[in-house]
Short mmCIF file of C-alpha atoms and ligand atoms in Angstrom, two decimals:
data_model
loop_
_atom_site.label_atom_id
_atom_site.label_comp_id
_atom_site.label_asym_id
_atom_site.label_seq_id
_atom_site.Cartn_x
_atom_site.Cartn_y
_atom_site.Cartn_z
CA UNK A 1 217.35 164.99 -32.96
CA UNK A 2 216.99 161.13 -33.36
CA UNK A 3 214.16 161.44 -30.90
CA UNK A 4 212.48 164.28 -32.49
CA UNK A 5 211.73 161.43 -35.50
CA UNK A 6 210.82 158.72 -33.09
CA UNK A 7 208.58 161.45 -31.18
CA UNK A 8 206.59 162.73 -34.65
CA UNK A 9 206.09 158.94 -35.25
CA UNK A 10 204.34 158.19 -32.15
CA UNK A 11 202.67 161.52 -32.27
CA UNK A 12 199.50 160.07 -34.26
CA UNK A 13 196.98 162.76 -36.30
CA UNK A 14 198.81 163.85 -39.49
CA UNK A 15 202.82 162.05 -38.35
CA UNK A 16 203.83 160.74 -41.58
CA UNK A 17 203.00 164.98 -42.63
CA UNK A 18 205.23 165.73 -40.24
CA UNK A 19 207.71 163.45 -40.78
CA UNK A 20 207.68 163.94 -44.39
CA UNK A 21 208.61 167.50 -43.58
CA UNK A 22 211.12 166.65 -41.06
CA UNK A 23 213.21 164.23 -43.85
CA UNK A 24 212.20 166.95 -46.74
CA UNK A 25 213.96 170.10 -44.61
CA UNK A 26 217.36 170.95 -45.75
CA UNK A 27 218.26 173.62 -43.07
CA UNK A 28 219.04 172.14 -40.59
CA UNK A 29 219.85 168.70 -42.65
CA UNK A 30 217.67 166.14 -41.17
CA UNK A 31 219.07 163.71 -38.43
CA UNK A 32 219.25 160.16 -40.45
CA UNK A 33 220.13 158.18 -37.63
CA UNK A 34 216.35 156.71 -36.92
CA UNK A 35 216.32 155.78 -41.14
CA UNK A 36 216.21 152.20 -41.44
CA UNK A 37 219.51 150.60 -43.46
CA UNK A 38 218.96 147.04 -44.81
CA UNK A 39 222.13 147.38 -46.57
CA UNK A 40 223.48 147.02 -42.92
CA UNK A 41 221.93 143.76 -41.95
CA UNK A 42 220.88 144.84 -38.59
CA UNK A 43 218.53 142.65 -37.00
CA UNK A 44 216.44 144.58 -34.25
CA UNK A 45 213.00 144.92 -32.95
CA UNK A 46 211.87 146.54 -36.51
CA UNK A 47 213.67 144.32 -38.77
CA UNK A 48 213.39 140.68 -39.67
CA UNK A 49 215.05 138.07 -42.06
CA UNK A 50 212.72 137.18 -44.60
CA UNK A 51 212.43 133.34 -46.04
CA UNK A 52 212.32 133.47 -49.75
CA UNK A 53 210.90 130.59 -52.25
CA UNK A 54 214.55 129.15 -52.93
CA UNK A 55 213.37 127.00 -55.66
CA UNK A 56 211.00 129.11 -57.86
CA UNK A 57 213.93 130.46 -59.80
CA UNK A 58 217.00 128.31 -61.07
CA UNK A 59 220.65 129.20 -60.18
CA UNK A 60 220.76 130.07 -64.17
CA UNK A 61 217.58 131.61 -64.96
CA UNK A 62 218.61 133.94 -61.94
CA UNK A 63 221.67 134.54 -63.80
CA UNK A 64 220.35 135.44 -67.13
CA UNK A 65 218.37 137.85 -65.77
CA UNK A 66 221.32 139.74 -63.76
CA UNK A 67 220.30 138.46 -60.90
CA UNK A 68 222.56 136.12 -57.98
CA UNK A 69 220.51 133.00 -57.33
CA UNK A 70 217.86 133.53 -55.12
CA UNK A 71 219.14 131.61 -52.19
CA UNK A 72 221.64 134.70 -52.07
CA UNK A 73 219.74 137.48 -51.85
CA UNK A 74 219.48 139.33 -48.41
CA UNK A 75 215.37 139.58 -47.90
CA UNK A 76 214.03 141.79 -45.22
CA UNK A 77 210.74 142.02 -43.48
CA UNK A 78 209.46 145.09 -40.87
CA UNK A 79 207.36 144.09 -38.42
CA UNK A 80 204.07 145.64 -37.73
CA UNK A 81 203.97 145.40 -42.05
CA UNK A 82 202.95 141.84 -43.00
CA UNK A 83 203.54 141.27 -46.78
CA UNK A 84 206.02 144.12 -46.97
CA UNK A 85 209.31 142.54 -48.48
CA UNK A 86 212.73 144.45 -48.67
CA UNK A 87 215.62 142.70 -51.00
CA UNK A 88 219.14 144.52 -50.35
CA UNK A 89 220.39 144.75 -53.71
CA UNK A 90 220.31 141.30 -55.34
CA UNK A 91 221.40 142.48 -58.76
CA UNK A 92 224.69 140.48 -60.39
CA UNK A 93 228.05 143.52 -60.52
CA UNK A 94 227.24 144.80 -63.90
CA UNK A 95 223.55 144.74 -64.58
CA UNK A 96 222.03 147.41 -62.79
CA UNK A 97 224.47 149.74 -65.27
CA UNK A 98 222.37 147.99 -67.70
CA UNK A 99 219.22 148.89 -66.19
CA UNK A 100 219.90 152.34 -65.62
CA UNK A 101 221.20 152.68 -69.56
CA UNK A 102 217.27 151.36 -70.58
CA UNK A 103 215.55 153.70 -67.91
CA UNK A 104 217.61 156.64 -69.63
CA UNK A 105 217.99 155.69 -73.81
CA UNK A 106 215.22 153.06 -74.17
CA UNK A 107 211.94 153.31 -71.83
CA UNK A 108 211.38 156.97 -72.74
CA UNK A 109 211.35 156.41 -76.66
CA UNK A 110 208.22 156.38 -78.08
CA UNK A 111 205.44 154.60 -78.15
CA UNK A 112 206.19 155.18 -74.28
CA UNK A 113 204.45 158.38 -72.72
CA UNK A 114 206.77 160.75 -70.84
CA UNK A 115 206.10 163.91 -68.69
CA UNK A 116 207.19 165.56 -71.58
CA UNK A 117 204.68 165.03 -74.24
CA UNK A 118 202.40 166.91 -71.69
CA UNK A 119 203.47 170.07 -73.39
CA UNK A 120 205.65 169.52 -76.09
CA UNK A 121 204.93 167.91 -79.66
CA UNK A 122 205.33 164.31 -80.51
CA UNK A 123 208.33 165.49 -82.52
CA UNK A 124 209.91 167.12 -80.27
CA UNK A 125 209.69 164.06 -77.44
CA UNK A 126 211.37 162.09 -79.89
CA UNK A 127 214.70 160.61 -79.66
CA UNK A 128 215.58 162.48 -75.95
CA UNK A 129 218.89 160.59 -75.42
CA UNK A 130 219.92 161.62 -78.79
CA UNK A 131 218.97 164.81 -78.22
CA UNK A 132 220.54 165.41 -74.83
CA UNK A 133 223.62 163.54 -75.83
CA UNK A 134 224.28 166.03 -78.67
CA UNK A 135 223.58 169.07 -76.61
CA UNK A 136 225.94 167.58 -73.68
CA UNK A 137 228.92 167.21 -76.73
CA UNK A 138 228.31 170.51 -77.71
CA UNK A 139 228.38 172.32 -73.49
CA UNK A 140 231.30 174.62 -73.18
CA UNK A 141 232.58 174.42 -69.97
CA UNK A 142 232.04 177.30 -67.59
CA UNK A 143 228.61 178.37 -69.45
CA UNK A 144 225.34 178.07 -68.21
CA UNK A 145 222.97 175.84 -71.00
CA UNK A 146 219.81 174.95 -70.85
CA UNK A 147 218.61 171.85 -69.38
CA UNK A 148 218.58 169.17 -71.68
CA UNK A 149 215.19 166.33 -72.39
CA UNK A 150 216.76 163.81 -69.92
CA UNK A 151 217.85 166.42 -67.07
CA UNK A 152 213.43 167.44 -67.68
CA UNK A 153 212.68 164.02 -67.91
CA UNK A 154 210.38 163.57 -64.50
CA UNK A 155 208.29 159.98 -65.41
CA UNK A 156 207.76 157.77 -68.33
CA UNK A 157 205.08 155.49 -68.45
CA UNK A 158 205.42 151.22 -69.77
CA UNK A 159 202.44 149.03 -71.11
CA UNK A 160 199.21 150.11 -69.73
CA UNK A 161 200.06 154.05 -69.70
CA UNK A 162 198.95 155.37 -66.19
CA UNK A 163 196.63 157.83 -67.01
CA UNK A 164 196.97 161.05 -64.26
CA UNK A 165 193.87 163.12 -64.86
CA UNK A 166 191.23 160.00 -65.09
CA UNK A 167 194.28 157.72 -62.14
CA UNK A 168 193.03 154.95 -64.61
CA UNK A 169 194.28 152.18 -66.89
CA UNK A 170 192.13 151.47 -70.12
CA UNK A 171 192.47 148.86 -72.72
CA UNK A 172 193.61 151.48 -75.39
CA UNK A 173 195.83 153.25 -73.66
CA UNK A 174 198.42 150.17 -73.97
CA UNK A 175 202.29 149.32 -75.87
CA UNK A 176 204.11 146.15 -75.50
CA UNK A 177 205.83 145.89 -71.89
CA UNK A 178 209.59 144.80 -72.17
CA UNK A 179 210.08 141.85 -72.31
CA UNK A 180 213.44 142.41 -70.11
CA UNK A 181 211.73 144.22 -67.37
CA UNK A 182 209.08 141.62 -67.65
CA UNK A 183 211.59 138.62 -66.60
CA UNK A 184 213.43 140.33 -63.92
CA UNK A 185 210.13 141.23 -62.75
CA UNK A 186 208.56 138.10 -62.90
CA UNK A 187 211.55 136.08 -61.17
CA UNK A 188 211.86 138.47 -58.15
CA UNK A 189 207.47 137.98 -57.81
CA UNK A 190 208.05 134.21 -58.04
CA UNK A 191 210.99 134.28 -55.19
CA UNK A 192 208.30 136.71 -53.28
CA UNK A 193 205.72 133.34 -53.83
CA UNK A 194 203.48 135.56 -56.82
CA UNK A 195 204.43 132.51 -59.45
CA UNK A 196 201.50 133.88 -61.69
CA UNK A 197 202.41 137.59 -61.71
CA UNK A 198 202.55 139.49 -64.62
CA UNK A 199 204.07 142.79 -65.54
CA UNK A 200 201.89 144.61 -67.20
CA UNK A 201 202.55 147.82 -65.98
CA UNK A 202 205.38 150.22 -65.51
CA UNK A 203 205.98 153.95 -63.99
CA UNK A 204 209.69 155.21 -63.46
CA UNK A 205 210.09 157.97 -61.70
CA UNK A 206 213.16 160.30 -62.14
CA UNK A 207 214.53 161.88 -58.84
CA UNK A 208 216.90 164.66 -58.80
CA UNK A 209 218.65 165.81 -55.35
CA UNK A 210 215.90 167.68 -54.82
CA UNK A 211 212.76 165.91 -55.75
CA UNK A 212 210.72 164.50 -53.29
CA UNK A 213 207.61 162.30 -54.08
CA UNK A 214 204.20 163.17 -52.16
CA UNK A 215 202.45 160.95 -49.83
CA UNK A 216 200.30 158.66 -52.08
CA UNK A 217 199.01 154.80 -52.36
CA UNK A 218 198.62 152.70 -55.49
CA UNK A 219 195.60 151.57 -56.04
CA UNK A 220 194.53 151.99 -59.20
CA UNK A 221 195.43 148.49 -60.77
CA UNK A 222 192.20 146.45 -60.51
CA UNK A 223 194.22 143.25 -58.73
CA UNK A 224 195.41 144.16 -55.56
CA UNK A 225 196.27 140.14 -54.89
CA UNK A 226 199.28 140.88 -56.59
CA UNK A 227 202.48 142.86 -55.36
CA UNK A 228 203.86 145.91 -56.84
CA UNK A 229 207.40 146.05 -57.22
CA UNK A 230 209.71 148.54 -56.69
CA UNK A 231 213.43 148.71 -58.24
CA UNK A 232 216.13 151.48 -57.47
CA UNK A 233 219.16 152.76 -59.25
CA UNK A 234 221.24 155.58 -58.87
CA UNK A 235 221.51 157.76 -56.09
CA UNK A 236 219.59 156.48 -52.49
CA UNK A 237 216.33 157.81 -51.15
CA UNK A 238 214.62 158.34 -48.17
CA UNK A 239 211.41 156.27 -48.30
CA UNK A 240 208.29 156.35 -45.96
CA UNK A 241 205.63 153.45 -45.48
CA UNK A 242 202.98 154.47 -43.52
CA UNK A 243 199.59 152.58 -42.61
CA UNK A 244 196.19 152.42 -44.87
CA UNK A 245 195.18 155.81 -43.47
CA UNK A 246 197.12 159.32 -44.81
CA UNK A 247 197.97 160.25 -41.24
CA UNK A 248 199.24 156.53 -39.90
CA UNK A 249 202.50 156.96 -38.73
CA UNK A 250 205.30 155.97 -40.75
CA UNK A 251 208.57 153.97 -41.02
CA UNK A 252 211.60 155.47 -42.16
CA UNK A 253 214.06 153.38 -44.43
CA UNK A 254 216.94 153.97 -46.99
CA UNK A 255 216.54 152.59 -50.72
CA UNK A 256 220.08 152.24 -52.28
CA UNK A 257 221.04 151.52 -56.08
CA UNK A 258 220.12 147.71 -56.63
CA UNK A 259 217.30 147.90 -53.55
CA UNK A 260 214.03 146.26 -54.44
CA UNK A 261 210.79 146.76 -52.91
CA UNK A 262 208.38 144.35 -52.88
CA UNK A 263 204.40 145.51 -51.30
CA UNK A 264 201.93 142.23 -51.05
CA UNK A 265 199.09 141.66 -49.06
CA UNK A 266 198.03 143.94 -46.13
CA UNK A 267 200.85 145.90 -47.07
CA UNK A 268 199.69 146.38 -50.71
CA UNK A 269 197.77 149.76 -50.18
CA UNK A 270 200.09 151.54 -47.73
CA UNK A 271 200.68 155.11 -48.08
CA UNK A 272 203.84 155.75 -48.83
CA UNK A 273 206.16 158.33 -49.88
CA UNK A 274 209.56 159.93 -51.05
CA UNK A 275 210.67 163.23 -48.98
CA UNK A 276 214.74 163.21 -49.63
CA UNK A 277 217.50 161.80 -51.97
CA UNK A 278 220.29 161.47 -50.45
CA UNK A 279 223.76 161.68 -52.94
CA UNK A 280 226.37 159.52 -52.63
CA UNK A 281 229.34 160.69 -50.27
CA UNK A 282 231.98 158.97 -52.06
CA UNK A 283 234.31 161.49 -53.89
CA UNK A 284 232.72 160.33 -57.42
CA UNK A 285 229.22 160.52 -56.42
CA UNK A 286 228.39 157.19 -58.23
CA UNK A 287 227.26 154.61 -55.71
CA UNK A 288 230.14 151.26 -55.72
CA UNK A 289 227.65 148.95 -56.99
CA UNK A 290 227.51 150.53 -60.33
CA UNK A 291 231.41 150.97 -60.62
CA UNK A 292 231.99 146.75 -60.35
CA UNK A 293 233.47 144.83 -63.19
CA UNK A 294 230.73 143.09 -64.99
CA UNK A 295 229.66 139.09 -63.49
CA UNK A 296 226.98 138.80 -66.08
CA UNK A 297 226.85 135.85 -68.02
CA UNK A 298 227.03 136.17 -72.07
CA UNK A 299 223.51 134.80 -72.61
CA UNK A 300 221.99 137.54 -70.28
CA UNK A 301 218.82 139.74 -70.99
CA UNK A 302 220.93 141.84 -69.73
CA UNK A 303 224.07 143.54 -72.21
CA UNK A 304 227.01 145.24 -71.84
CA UNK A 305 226.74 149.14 -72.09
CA UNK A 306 229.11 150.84 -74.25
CA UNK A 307 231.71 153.34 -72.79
CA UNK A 308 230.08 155.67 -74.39
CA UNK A 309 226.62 155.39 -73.44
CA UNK A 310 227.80 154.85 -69.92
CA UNK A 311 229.82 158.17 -69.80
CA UNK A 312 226.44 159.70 -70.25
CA UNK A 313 224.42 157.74 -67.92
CA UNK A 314 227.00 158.15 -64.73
CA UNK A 315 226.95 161.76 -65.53
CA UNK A 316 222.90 161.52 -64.99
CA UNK A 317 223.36 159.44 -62.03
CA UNK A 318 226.00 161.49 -60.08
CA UNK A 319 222.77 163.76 -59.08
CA UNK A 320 219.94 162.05 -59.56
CA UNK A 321 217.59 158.31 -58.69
CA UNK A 322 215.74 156.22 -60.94
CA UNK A 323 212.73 154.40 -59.99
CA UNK A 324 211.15 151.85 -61.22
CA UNK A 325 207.74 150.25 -60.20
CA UNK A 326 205.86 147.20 -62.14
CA UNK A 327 202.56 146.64 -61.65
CA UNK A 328 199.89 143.84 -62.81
CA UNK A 329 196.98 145.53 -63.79
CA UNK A 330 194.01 142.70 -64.01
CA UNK A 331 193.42 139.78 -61.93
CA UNK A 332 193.09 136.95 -63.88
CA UNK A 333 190.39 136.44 -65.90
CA UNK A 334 189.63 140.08 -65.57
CA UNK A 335 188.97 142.73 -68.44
CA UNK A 336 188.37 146.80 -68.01
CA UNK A 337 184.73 147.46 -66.89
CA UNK A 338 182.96 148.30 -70.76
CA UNK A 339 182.61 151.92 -71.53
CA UNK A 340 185.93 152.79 -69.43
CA UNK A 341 188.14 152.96 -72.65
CA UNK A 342 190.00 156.29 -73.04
CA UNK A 343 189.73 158.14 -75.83
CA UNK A 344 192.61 160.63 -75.94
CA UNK A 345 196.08 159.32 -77.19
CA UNK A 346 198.16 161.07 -75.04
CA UNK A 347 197.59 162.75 -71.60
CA UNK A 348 195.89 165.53 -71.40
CA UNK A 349 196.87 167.39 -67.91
CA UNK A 350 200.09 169.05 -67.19
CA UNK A 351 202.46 167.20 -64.96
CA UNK A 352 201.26 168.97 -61.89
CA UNK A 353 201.13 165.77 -60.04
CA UNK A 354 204.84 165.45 -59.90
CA UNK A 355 205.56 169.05 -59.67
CA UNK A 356 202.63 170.34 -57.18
CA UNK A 357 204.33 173.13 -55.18
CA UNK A 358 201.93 172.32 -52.27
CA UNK A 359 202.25 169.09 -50.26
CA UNK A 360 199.57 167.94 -47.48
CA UNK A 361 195.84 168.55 -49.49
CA UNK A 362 194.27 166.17 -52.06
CA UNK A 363 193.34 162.60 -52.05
CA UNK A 364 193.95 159.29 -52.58
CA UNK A 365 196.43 157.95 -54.69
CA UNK A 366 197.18 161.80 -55.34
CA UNK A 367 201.55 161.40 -56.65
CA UNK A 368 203.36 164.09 -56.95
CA UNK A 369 207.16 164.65 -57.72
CA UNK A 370 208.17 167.96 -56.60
CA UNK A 371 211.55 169.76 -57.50
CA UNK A 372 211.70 172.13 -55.02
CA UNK A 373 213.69 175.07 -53.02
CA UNK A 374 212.44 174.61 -49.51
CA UNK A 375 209.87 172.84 -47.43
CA UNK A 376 206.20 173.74 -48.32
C1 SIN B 1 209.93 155.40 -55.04
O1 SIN B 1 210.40 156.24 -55.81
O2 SIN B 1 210.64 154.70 -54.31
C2 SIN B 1 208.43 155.25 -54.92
C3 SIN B 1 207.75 155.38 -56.23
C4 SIN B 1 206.25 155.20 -56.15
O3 SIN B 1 205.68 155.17 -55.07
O4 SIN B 1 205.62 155.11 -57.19
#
């Protein structure tokens, strides 16, 4: 079966299709053994140890922002993909709790666009934690309820709102980007060597255990000199880069809680692309990393999360990923091309790009989260 994977890679026309499918299927479960595991260290003909900049981050700046010091973290590269950076976890025990508490309470409040506002009123997109908190109180055991705003929650959108019908930015179509997200961000770009990064743009992406994420590349930020990043909680995923053409062949790798991605350079337009999540083993379901006694300092971005809050976030988590990708929109010194500014305040299309029922047709940059029951 492990050769079945190596043999669609090699195959050429339309392999990272077929490979998507063969990770997607669930009958027969797919064989993992040819997916790529940072988290193991292994050093082979793929995988390299990646030099980071040591010194663009201090010991405590690192710290305040949840993060070990730089010269700790275990940095990856994959030959064949120049400017394609892997970091196994580098988050302090502690702070990715944090991270997945924001993802879930904070980044979909409002002024924030979610999936959701796509067909439901501004009112009713309001306050979703409260909301699905007081539903979740209120389940009876046994009883089938309906699904609550988080368990529907399927993106949210951070600073310069992604818009999916127009796959544009535009000047108006912009809210403050945290400030949190923005140092975190900012530190891991400078260890990368992107000093002047700036986060100006954020999509999450919210993965149950069976969502899968079409083959797409980002391109619609108008500064490609500058990485995107990538940040994972929760349950892992199957993720596939492929090559600057759709039907390159592609490489196989696992992204665990704490795993950042980092795409720079020739590597910056890859197709890439989600087919399987793949839930924790371990009899609670909650990856170890987020069950660690907190190391994070008291002046931290990053703050504790109340036993309350993170009652209701491991319940989330015990099925389902979070990710998070930060973008820089303009190169320096660059503004939107005049006339591009979008009128409406709030998307206009369904969410069909996440939840297309058809995988394979469309173009570039085409993202799709799918929920599904089978292989299309
Ligand atoms: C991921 O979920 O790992 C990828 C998200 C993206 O490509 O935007």
């Amino acid at each position: 079966m492990a050769k079945m994977a190596a043999s669609i890679v090699e195959h050429g026309e339309d392999a990272f299709r077929k490979l998507f499918k063969f990770y997607k299927r669930r009958n027969p479960p797919p064989d993992l053994s040819d997916v790529i595991d940072f988290s193991k260290g292994v050093i082979n003909g793929k995988v390299f140890c990646r030099e980071l900049n040591t010194g663009s981050v201090s010991e405590a700046a690192a710290r305040r922002a949840g993060l070990h010091p730089v010269e700790d973290w275990k940095a990856f590269g994959l030959h064949g993909y120049p400017g394609f950076i892997f970091i196994s976890n580098p988050f302090l025990s502690g702070s990715q709790q944090y991270w997945v508490k924001q993802c879930l309470k904070v980044y979909p409040r409002k002024p924030n666009i979610c999936n959701l506002d796509l067909h439901m009123s501004a009112e009713e997109t309001q306050n979703i934690w409260e909301k699905s908190t007081a539903q979740i109180s209120q389940k009876r055991s046994g009883k089938r309820e309906p699904k609550t705003l988080l368990e529907k929650l399927r993106w949210v959108t951070l600073g310069y709102h992604y818009n999916w019908e127009t796959k544009t930015y535009s000047a108006d179509q912009h809210t403050p980007f945290p400030s949190e997200l923005h140092t975190v961000a900012q530190h891991v770009a400078s260890a990368c060597s992107f000093p002047d990064f700036t986060a100006e743009a954020g999509i999450l992406n919210y993965y149950h255990f069976d969502s899968s994420l079409g083959i797409h590349v980002d391109e619609s930020e108008l500064d490609h000199t500058q990485p995107l990043l990538s940040f994972s909680f929760g349950q892992s995923a199957i993720f596939l880069l492929g090559g600057l053409r759709r039907e390159d062949p592609a490489t196989a790798m696992f992204m665990h809680s704490g795993d950042i991605m980092v795409m720079s350079g020739p590597s910056r337009l890859l197709y890439h692309a989600v087919p399987k999540i793949v839930i924790n083993p371990g009899a609670d379901l909650v990856p170890q990393c987020l069950l660690q006694r907190s190391d994070v300092p008291e002046d931290s971005v990053v703050r504790r999360v109340s036993e309350q809050d993170w009652d209701v976030c491991t319940k989330y988590i015990q099925t389902s990923r979070i990710n998070v990708t930060v973008r820089q929109v303009l190169g320096k010194g660059v503004a939107f091309p005049v006339g591009s500014a979008d009128r409406s305040t709030a998307p206009s299309l369904n969410d069909a790009y996440h939840e297309s029922s058809s995988e394979g047709e469309g173009g570039v940059d085409e993202k799709r989260m799918r929920s599904s029951s089978g292989d299309s």
